[in-house]
Amino acid sequence: QVRVQEYGGGSVEAGGSLRLSCVVSGYDNCDEHDVNWYRQAPGKEREYVGFLDSEGGAHYASSLRGRFTISQGDSDNVVYLQMNNLKPEDTAKYYCKFVNVVGTCSDTWGQGIQVTVSS
């Protein structure tokens, strides 16, 4: 069973940085997969942030490109979301999602982690 857990959230002042980690386990029997990041602010719909594809390529929502960076961790089961020059409007709960592009494993969401940016 695939499990996804986010780490690294917290509170930061505007202009600061945070790095979130997405740790995935239980996917050994899964084939090609992506790791996606989303966020959801209070009262708003969940918003796509970006994803790391199975070949290590990073893709971003156009509005976040340049401030956010998605990368592979030192371990194959870790994906980072580096967020720089944070703004109060980045305040949201951030979610990681394992997406099985090829194969029969279930797409799996993490529980999310809170990021709060104060002005």
Coordinates of C-alpha atoms in Angstrom, one line a residue:
Q1 CA 0.0 0.0 0.0
V2 CA 1.4 3.4 -1.0
R3 CA 1.8 5.9 1.8
V4 CA 2.6 9.6 1.4
Q5 CA 3.7 12.0 4.1
E6 CA 4.6 15.6 4.0
Y7 CA 7.1 17.3 6.3
G8 CA 8.6 20.7 6.8
G9 CA 5.7 23.1 7.1
G10 CA 5.5 26.0 9.5
S11 CA 5.3 29.7 9.8
V12 CA 7.6 32.2 8.1
E13 CA 7.6 35.9 7.4
A14 CA 7.1 37.2 3.9
G15 CA 10.2 37.0 1.9
G16 CA 11.4 33.9 3.7
S17 CA 11.9 30.3 2.5
L18 CA 10.7 26.9 3.4
R19 CA 11.4 23.4 2.1
L20 CA 8.7 20.8 2.2
S21 CA 9.5 17.1 1.9
C22 CA 7.3 14.4 0.5
V23 CA 8.2 10.9 1.6
V24 CA 6.6 8.0 -0.3
S25 CA 6.7 4.4 0.8
G26 CA 5.1 1.2 -0.3
Y27 CA 5.5 1.8 -4.0
D28 CA 8.1 -0.9 -4.8
N29 CA 5.6 -2.8 -6.9
C30 CA 4.3 0.3 -8.7
D31 CA 5.5 1.2 -12.2
E32 CA 6.2 4.6 -13.6
H33 CA 5.0 7.4 -11.3
D34 CA 5.0 11.1 -10.7
V35 CA 5.0 13.0 -7.5
N36 CA 2.7 16.1 -7.5
W37 CA 2.3 19.0 -5.2
Y38 CA -0.9 20.9 -4.6
R39 CA -2.1 23.5 -2.1
Q40 CA -5.4 24.7 -0.7
A41 CA -5.9 28.0 0.9
P42 CA -8.9 28.6 3.3
G43 CA -12.1 29.0 1.4
K44 CA -10.5 28.2 -2.0
E45 CA -10.2 25.2 -4.2
R46 CA -7.2 22.9 -4.3
E47 CA -4.6 24.4 -6.6
Y48 CA -1.9 22.6 -8.7
V49 CA 1.6 23.6 -7.7
G50 CA 3.7 21.3 -9.9
F51 CA 5.1 17.8 -10.2
L52 CA 8.3 15.7 -10.6
D53 CA 7.9 13.3 -13.4
S54 CA 9.3 9.7 -13.5
E55 CA 12.4 10.9 -15.4
G56 CA 13.2 13.6 -12.8
G57 CA 11.8 16.5 -14.8
A58 CA 10.1 19.3 -12.8
H59 CA 7.0 21.0 -14.0
Y60 CA 5.3 24.0 -12.5
A61 CA 2.2 26.1 -12.4
S62 CA 3.1 29.1 -14.5
S63 CA 2.3 31.5 -11.6
L64 CA 4.8 29.8 -9.3
R65 CA 7.6 29.2 -11.6
G66 CA 10.8 31.0 -10.4
R67 CA 9.9 31.0 -6.8
F68 CA 9.2 27.3 -6.3
T69 CA 11.5 24.4 -7.1
I70 CA 10.6 20.7 -7.1
S71 CA 13.5 18.3 -6.9
Q72 CA 14.4 14.7 -6.1
G73 CA 15.8 14.1 -2.7
D74 CA 18.9 12.1 -1.9
S75 CA 16.7 9.1 -1.4
D76 CA 14.5 7.9 -4.3
N77 CA 11.4 8.1 -2.2
V78 CA 11.8 11.8 -1.2
V79 CA 10.7 14.8 -3.3
Y80 CA 11.3 18.4 -2.2
L81 CA 9.3 21.5 -2.7
Q82 CA 11.6 24.5 -2.1
M83 CA 9.7 27.7 -1.7
N84 CA 11.5 31.1 -1.8
N85 CA 10.4 34.7 -1.5
L86 CA 7.2 33.5 0.2
K87 CA 4.2 35.8 0.2
P88 CA 1.1 35.9 2.5
E89 CA -0.9 34.5 -0.4
D90 CA 1.2 31.4 -0.4
T91 CA -0.5 30.5 3.0
A92 CA -2.2 27.2 2.5
K93 CA -2.2 23.6 3.3
Y94 CA 0.3 21.8 1.0
Y95 CA -0.4 18.3 -0.3
C96 CA 1.8 15.7 -2.0
K97 CA 0.2 13.2 -4.3
F98 CA 1.7 10.0 -5.7
V99 CA 0.4 9.4 -9.2
N100 CA 0.9 6.0 -10.8
V101 CA 1.2 6.9 -14.4
V102 CA 1.6 3.4 -15.6
G103 CA 0.5 0.4 -13.6
T104 CA -2.2 -0.5 -11.2
C105 CA -1.2 1.2 -8.0
S106 CA -3.7 3.7 -6.6
D107 CA -3.0 7.4 -6.7
T108 CA -2.4 8.4 -3.1
W109 CA -2.6 11.8 -1.3
G110 CA -0.7 12.8 1.8
Q111 CA -2.6 14.4 4.7
G112 CA -1.2 17.8 3.9
I113 CA 0.9 20.2 5.9
Q114 CA 0.3 23.8 6.8
V115 CA 2.4 26.7 5.6
T116 CA 1.6 30.1 7.0
V117 CA 3.3 33.3 5.7
S118 CA 2.9 36.5 7.7
S119 CA 3.3 40.0 6.3

